[in-house]
PDB file of C-alpha atoms in Angstrom:
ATOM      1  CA  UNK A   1       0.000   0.000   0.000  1.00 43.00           C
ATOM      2  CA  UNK A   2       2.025   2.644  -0.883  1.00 47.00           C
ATOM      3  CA  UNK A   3       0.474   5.860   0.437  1.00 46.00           C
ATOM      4  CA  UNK A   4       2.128   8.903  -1.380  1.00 57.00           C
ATOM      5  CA  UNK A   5       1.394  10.849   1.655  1.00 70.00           C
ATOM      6  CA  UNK A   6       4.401  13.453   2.308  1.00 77.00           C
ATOM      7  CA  UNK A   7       5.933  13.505   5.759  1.00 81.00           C
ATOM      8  CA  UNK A   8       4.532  16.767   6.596  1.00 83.00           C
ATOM      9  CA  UNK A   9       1.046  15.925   6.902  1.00 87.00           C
ATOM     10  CA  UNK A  10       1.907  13.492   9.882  1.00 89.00           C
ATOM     11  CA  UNK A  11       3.988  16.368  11.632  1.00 89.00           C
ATOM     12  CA  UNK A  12       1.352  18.444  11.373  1.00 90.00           C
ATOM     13  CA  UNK A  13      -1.377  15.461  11.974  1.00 93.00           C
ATOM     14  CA  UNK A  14       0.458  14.637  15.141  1.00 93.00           C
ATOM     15  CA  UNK A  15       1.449  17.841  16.338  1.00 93.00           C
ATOM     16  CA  UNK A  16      -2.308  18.403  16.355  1.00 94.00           C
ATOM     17  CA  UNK A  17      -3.566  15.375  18.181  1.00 95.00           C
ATOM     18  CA  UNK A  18      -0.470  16.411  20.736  1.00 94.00           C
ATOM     19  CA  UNK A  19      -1.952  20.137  21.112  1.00 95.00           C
ATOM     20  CA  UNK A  20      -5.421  18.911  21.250  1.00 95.00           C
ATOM     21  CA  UNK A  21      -4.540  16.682  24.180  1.00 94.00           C
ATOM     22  CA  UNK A  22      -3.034  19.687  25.847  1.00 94.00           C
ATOM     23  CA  UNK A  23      -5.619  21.481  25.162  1.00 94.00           C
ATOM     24  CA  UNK A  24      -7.763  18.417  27.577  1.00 93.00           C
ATOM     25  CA  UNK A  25      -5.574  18.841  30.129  1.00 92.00           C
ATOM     26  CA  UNK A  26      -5.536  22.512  30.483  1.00 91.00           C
ATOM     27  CA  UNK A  27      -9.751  22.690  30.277  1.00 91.00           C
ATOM     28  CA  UNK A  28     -10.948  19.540  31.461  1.00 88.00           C
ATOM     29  CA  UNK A  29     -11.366  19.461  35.627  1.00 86.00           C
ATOM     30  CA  UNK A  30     -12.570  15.640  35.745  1.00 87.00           C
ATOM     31  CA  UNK A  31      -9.586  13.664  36.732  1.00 88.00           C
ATOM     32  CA  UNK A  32     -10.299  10.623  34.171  1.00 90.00           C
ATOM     33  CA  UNK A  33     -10.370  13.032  31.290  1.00 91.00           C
ATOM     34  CA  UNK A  34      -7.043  14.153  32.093  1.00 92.00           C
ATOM     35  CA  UNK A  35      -5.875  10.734  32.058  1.00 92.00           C
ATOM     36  CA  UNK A  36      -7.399   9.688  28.803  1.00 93.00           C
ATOM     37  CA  UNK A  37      -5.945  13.066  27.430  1.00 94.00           C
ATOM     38  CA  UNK A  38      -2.294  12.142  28.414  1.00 94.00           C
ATOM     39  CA  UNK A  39      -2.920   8.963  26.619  1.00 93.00           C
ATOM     40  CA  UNK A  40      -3.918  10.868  23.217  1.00 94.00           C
ATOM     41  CA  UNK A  41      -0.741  12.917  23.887  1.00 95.00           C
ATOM     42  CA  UNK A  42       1.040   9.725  24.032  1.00 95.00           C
ATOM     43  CA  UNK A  43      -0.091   8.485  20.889  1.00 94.00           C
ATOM     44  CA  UNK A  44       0.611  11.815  18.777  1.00 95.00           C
ATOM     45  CA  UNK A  45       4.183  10.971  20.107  1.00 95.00           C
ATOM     46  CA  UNK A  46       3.690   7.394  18.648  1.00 94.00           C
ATOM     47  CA  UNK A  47       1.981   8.483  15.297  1.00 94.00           C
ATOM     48  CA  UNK A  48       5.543  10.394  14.564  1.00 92.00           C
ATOM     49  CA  UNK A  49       7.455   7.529  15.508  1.00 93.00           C
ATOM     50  CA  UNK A  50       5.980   5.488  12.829  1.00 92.00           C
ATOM     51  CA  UNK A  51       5.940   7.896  10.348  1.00 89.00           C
ATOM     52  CA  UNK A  52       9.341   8.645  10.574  1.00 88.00           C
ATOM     53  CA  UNK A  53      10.053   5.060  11.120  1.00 88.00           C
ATOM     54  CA  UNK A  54       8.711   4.413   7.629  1.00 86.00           C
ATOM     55  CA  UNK A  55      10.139   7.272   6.434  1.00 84.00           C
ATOM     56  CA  UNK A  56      13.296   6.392   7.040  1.00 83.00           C
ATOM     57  CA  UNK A  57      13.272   2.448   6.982  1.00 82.00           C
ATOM     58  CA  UNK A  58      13.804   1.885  10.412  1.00 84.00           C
ATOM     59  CA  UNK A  59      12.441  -0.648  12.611  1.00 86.00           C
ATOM     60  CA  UNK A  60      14.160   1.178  15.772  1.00 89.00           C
ATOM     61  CA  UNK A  61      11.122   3.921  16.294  1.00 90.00           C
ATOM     62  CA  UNK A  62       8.688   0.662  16.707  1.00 90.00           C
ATOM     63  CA  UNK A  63      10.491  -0.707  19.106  1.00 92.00           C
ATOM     64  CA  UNK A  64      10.495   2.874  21.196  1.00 92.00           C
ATOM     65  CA  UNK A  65       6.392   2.895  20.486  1.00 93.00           C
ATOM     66  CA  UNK A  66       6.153  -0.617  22.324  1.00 91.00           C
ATOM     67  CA  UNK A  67       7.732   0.882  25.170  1.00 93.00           C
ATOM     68  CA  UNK A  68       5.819   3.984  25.338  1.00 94.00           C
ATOM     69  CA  UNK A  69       2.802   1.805  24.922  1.00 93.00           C
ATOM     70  CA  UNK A  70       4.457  -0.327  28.379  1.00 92.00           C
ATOM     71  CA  UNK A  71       4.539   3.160  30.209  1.00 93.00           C
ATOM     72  CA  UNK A  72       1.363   4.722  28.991  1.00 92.00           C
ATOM     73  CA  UNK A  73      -0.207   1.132  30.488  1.00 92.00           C
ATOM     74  CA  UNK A  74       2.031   1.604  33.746  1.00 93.00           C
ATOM     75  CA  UNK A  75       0.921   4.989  34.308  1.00 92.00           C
ATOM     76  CA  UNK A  76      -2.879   4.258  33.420  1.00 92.00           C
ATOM     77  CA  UNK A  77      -3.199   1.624  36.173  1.00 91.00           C
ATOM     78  CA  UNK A  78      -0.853   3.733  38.768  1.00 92.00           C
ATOM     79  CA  UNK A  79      -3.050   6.898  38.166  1.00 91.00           C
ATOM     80  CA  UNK A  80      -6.253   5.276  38.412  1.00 91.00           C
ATOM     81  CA  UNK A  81      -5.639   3.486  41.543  1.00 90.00           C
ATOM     82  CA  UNK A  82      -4.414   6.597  43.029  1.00 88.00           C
ATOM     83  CA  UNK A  83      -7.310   8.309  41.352  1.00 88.00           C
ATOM     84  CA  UNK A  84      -9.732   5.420  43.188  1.00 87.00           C
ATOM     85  CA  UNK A  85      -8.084   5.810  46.546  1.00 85.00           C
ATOM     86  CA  UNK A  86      -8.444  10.371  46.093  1.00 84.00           C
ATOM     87  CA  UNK A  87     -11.855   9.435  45.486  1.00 86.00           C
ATOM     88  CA  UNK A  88     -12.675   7.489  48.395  1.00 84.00           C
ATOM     89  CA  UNK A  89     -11.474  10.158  50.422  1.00 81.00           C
ATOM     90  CA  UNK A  90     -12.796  12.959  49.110  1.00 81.00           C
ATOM     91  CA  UNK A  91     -15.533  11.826  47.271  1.00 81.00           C
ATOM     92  CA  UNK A  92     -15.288  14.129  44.060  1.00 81.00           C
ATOM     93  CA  UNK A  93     -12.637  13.982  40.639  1.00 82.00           C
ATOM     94  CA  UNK A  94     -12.112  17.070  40.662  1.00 83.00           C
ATOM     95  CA  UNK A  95      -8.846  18.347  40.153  1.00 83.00           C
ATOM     96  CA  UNK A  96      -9.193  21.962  41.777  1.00 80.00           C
ATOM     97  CA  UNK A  97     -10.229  19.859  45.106  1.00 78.00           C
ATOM     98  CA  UNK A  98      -6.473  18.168  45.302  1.00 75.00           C
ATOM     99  CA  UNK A  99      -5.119  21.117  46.482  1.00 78.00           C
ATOM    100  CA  UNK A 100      -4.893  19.820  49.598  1.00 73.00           C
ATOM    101  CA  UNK A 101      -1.101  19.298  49.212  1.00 68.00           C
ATOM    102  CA  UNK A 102      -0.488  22.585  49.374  1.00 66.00           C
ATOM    103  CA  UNK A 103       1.876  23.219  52.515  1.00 59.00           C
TER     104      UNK A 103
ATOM    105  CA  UNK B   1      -3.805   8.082  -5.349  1.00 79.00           C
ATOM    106  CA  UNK B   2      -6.630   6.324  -3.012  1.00 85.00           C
ATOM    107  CA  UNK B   3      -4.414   5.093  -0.908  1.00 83.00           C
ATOM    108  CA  UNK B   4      -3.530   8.963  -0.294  1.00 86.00           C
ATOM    109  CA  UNK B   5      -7.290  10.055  -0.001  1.00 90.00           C
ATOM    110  CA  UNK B   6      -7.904   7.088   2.437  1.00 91.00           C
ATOM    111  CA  UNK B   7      -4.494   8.348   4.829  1.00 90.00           C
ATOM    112  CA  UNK B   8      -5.885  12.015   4.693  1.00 91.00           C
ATOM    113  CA  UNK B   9      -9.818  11.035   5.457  1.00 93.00           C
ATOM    114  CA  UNK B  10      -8.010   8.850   8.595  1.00 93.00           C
ATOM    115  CA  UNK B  11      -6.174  11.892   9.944  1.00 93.00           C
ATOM    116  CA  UNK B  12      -9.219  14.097   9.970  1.00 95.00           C
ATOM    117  CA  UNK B  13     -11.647  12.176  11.368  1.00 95.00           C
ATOM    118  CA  UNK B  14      -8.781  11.137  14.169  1.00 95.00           C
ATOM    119  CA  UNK B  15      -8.352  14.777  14.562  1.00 95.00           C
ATOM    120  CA  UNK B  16     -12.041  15.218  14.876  1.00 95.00           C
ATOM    121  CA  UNK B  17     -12.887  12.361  17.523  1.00 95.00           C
ATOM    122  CA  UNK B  18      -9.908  13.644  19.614  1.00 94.00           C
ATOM    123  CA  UNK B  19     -11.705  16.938  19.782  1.00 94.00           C
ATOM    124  CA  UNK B  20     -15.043  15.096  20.745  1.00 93.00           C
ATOM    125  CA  UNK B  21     -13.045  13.435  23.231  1.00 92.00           C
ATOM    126  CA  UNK B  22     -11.912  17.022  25.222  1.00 92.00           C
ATOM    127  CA  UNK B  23     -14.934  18.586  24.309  1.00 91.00           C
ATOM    128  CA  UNK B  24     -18.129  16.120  25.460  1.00 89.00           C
ATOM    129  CA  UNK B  25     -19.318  16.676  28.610  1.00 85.00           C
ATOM    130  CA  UNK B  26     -19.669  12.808  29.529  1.00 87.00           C
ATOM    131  CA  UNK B  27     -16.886  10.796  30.283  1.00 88.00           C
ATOM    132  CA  UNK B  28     -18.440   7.764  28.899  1.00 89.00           C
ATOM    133  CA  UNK B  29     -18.584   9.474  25.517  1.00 91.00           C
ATOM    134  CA  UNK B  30     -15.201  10.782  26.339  1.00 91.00           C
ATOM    135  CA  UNK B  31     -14.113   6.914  26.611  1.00 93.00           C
ATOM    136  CA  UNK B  32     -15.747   5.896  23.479  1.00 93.00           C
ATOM    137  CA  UNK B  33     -14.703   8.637  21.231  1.00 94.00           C
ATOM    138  CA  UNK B  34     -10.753   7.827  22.626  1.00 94.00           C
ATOM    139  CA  UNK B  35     -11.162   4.416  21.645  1.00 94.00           C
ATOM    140  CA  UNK B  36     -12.263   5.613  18.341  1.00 95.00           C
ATOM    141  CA  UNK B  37      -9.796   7.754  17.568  1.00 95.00           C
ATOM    142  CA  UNK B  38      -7.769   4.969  18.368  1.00 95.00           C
ATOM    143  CA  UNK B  39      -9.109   3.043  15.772  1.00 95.00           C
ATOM    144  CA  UNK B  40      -8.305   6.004  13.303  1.00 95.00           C
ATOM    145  CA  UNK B  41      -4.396   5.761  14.587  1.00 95.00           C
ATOM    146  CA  UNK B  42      -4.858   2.399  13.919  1.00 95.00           C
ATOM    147  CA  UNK B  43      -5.450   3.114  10.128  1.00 94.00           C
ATOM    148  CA  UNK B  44      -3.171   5.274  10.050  1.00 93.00           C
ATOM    149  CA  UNK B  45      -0.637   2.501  10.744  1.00 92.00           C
ATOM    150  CA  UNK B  46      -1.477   0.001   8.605  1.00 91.00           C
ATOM    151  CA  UNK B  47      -1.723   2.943   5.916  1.00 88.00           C
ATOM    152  CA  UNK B  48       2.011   3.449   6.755  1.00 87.00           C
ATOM    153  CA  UNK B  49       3.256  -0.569   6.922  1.00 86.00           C
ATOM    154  CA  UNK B  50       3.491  -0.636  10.327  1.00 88.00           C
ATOM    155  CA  UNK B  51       0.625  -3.988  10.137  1.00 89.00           C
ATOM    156  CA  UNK B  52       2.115  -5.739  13.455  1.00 91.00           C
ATOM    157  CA  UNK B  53       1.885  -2.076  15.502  1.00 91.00           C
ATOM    158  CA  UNK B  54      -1.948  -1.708  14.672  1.00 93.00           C
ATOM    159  CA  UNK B  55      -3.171  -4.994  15.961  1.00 93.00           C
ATOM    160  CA  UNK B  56      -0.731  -4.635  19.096  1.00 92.00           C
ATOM    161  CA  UNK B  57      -2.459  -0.762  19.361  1.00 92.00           C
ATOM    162  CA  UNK B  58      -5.958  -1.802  18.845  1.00 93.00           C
ATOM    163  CA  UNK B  59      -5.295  -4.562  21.509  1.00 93.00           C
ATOM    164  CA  UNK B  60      -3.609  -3.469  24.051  1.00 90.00           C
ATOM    165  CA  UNK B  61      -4.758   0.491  24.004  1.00 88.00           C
ATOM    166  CA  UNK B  62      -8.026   0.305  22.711  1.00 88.00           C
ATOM    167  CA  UNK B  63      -8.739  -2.605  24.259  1.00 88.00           C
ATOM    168  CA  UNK B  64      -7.230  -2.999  27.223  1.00 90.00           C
ATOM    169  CA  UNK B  65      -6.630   0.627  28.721  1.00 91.00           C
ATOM    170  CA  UNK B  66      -9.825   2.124  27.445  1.00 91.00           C
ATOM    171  CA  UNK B  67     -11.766  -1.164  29.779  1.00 91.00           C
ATOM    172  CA  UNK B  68      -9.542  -0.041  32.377  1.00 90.00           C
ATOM    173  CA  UNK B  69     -10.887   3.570  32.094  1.00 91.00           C
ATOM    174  CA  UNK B  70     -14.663   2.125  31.237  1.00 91.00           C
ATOM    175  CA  UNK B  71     -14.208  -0.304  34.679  1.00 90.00           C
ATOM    176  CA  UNK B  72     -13.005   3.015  36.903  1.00 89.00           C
ATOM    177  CA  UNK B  73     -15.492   5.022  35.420  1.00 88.00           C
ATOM    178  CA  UNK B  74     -18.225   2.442  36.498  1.00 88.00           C
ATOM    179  CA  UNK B  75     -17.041   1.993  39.493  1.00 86.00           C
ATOM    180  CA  UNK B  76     -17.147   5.526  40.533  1.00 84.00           C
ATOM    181  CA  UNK B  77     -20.839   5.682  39.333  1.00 76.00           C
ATOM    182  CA  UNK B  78     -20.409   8.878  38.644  1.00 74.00           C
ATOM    183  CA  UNK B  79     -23.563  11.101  37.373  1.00 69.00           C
ATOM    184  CA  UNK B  80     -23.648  14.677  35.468  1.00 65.00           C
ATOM    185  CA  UNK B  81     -23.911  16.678  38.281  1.00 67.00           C
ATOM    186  CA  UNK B  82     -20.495  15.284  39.136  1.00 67.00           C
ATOM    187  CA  UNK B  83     -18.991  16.746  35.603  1.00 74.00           C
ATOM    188  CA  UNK B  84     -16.597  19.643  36.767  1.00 75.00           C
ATOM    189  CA  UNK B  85     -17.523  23.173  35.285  1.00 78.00           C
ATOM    190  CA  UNK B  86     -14.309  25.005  33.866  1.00 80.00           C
ATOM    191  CA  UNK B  87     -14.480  28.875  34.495  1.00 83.00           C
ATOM    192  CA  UNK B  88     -14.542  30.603  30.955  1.00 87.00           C
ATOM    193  CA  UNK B  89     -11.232  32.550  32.006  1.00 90.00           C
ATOM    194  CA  UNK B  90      -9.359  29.022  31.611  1.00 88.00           C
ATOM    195  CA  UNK B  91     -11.647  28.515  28.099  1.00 90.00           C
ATOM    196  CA  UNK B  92      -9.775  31.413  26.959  1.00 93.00           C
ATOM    197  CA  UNK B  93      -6.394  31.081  28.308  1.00 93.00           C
ATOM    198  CA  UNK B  94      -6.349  27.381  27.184  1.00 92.00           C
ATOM    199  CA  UNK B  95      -7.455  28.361  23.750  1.00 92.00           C
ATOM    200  CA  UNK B  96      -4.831  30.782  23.300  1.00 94.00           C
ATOM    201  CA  UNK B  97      -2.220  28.516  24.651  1.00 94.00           C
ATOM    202  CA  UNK B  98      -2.977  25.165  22.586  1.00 93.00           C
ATOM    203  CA  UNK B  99      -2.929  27.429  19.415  1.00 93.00           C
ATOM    204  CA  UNK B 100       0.387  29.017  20.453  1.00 94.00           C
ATOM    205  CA  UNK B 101       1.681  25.436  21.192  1.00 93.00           C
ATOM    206  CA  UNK B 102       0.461  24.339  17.799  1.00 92.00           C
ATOM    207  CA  UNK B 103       2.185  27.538  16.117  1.00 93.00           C
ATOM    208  CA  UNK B 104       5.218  26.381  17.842  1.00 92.00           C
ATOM    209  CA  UNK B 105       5.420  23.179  17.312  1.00 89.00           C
ATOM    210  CA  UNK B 106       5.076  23.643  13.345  1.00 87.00           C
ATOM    211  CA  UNK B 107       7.137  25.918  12.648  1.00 88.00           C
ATOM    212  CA  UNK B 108       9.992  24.178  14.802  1.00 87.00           C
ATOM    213  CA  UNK B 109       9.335  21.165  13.043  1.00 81.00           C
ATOM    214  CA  UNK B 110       8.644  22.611   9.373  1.00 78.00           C
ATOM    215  CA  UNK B 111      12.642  23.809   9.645  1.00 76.00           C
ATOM    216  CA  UNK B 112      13.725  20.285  10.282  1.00 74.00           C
ATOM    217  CA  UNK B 113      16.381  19.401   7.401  1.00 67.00           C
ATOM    218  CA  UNK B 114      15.560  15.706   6.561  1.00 68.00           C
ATOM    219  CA  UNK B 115      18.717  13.458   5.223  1.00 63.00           C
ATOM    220  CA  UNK B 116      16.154  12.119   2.468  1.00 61.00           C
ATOM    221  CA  UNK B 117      13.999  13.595   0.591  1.00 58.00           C
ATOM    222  CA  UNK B 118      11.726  11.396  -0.464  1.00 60.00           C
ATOM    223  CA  UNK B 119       8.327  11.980  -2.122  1.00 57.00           C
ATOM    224  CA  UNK B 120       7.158   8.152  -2.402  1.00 57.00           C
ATOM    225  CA  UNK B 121       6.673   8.199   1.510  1.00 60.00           C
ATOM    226  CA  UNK B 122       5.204   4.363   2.349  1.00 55.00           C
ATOM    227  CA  UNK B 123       6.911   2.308  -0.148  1.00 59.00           C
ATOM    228  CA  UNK B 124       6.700  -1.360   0.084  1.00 64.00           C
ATOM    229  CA  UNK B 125       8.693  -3.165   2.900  1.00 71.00           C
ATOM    230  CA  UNK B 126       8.326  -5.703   5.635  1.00 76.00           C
ATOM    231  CA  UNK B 127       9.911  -3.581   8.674  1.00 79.00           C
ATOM    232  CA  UNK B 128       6.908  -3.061  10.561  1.00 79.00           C
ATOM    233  CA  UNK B 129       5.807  -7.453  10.380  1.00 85.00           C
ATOM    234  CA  UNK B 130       6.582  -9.104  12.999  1.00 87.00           C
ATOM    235  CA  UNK B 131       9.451 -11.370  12.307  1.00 88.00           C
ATOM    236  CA  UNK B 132      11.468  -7.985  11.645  1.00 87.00           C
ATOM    237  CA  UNK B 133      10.425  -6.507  15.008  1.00 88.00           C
ATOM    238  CA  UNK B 134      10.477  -9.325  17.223  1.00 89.00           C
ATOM    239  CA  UNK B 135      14.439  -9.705  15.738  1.00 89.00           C
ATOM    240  CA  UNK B 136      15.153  -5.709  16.810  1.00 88.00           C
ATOM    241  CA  UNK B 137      13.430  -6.109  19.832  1.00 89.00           C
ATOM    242  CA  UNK B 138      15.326  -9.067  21.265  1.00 91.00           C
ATOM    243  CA  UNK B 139      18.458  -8.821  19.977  1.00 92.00           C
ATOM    244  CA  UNK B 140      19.007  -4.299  20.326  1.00 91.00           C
ATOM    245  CA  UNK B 141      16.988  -3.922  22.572  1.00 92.00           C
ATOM    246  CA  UNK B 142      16.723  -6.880  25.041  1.00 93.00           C
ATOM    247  CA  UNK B 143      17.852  -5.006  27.784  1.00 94.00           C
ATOM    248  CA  UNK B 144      14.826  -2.319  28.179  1.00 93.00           C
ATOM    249  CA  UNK B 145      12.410  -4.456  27.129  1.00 93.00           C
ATOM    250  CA  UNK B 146      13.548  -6.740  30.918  1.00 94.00           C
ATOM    251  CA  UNK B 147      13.768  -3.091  32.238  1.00 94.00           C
ATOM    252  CA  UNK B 148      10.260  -3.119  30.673  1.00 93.00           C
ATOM    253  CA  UNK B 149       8.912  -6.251  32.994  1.00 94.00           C
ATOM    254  CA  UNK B 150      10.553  -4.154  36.006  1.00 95.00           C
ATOM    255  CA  UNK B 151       8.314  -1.649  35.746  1.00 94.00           C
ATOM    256  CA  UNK B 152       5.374  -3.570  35.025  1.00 93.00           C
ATOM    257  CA  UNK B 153       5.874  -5.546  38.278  1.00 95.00           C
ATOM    258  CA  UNK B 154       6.106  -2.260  40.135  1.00 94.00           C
ATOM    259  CA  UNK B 155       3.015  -0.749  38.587  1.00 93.00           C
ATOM    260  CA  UNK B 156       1.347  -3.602  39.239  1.00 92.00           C
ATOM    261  CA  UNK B 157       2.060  -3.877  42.822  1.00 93.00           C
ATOM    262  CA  UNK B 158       2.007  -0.267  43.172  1.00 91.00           C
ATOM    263  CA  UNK B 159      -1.632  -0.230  42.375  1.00 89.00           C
ATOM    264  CA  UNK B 160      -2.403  -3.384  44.504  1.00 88.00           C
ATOM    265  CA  UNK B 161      -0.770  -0.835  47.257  1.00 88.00           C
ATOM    266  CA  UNK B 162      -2.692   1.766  46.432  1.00 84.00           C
ATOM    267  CA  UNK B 163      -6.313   0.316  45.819  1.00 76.00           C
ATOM    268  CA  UNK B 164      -6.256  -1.745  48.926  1.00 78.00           C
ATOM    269  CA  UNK B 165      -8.611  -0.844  51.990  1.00 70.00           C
ATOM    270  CA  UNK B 166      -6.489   1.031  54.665  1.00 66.00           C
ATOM    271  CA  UNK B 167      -7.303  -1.241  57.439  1.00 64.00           C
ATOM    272  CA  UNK B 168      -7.179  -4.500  56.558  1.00 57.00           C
ATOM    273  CA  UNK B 169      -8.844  -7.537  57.765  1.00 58.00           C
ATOM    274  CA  UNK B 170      -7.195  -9.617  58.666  1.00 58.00           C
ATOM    275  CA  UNK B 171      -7.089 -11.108  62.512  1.00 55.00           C
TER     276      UNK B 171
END
C-alpha cells in the first residue's frame, strides 16, 4: 500500500492530536479526562514515531512505540488506583479539590 | 492516489474524535470517542506498513486501557452533576495557549532538514511485520524491554498498594 502521503502531513497530523490533548488537560477538571488526554498525547508521540520510522526504513522507532505503549499502560493503572483511593477520600474527581497538598 | 485520499480522510476524522473526546461533557462518551480515535491511529498505521503495531495498538490500548478507564469510570458511578464546570477565564487562556503550542510546534518542526527527501513516503517493505520486530526487539533492545517487565511488576504492585482498603482484615 504505498500511500504517497508526504511527511509533513503526519507532523502536522500529530502535532495536532499532541496540542489537542493539551488542550484536555488545560480545560478539562474531571480527573479521568485528564488521564485519557495524556494517553492521546502519548499516541501523537507514537503516530511520529511510525511515520518517521517508515520514512526512514527503520524498525528502531517501533520498538520505542512498544515501550511507550508499556509506560502509557504503567501509568494508566498507577493513576487510576491513586485516582480510586483520592476518590474514596474525598468523594469528588475534581482536580481543583487536590489542592490539599499545598503546605 | 486512493491510498492517499484514504491516509488524509483517517487523519481528519482522528483529529475530529480527539476533539469530541476534550470537548463532550460525559466521560463515557469521552471513553468511546478515545477508543475511536484509536481506531483512526490504527489506520493510520497500517496505511504506513506498520501492520504488526496496529493490531498490538488496537489490543492493548483500545482494548485494554480504554476497559480499564470504562471499569473506573463504572465503578465511581459517577452522574452529570459530578462533571466539573471550567471557568470561561481558563476557556480562553487554554485556547490561546494550545494554538500558540500548535504555532510552535510547526514551525519548529517545518525547519527540520531531513537526510532524504523522499516523495514516495510508504513504499513497500516488511519492517513493521513481525518477524522484523520481534528480531530488533530481542536482539538491540533486550535489555529495556527486561527493564520493561521491572516496571510492570512495580506498577502492578504499586496499584495493589494503592487500591487496597487502609485497614485490613485480617485477625
Amino acid at each position: 500500500m504505498g500511500a504517497t502521503v508526504n511527511i509533513d502531513f503526519f507532523v502536522i497530523l500529530s502535532s495536532l492530536l499532541f496540542v489537542i490533548g493539551a488542550f484536555g488537560v488545560m480545560i478539562r477538571r474531571n480527573m479521568i479526562v485528564l488521564l485519557m488526554c495524556i494517553e492521546l498525547m502519548l499516541n501523537a508521540v507514537n503516530l511520529l514515531f511510525v511515520s518517521f520510522s517508515t520514512y526512514y526504513g527503520n524498525a528502531d522507532a517501533q520498538i520505542f512505540v512498544f515501550f511507550i505503549i508499556v509506560v502509557a499502560a504503567a501509568e494508566a493503572t498507577v493513576g487510576l488506583s491513586i485516582l480510586i483511593l483520592a476518590y474514596r477520600h474525598l468523594r469528588s474527581i475534581d482536580v481543583s479539590i487536590f489542592n490539599k497538598l499545598k503546605g | 492516489m486512493i491510498a492517499t485520499i484514504i491516509t488524509q480522510l483517517l487523519g481528519a476524522l482522528a483529529v475530529a474524535s480527539a476533539m469530541m473526546v476534550v470537548l463532550s461533557k460525559h466521560p463515557v462518551r469521552s471513553v468511546l470517542y478515545l477508543v475511536v480515535t484509536f481506531f483512526f491511529i490504527s489506520g493510520l498505521y497500517i496505511m504506513m506498513n506498520a501492520q504488526f503495531l496496529a493490531i498490538v495498538n488496537i489490543i492493548v490500548y483500545a482494548g485494554a486501557i480504554m476497559v480499564l478507564f470504562l471499569f473506573v469510570l463504572m465503578l465511581l458511578n459517577l452522574n452529570k452533576d459530578a462533571e466539573p464546570k471550567t471557568p470561561t477565564i481558563i476557556w480562553i487562556i487554554s485556547t490561546v495557549a494550545g494554538g500558540v503550542l500548535f504555532l510552535v510546534l510547526v514551525a519548529a518542526l517545518k525547519d527540520i532538514v531531513l537526510v532524504s527527501q523522499k516523495d514516495d513516503f510508504a513504499p513497500i517493505s516488511n519492517i513493521g511485520l513481525v518477524e522484523n520486530l520481534g528480531n530488533t526487539l530481542f536482539t538491540k533492545f533486550v535489555v529495556p524491554f527486561e527493564i520493561s517487565s521491572i516496571l510492570f511488576i512495580s506498577a502492578m504492585v504499586g496499584a495493589i498498594l494503592l487500591a487496597k482498603r487502609d485497614k485490613p482484615t485480617i485477625d
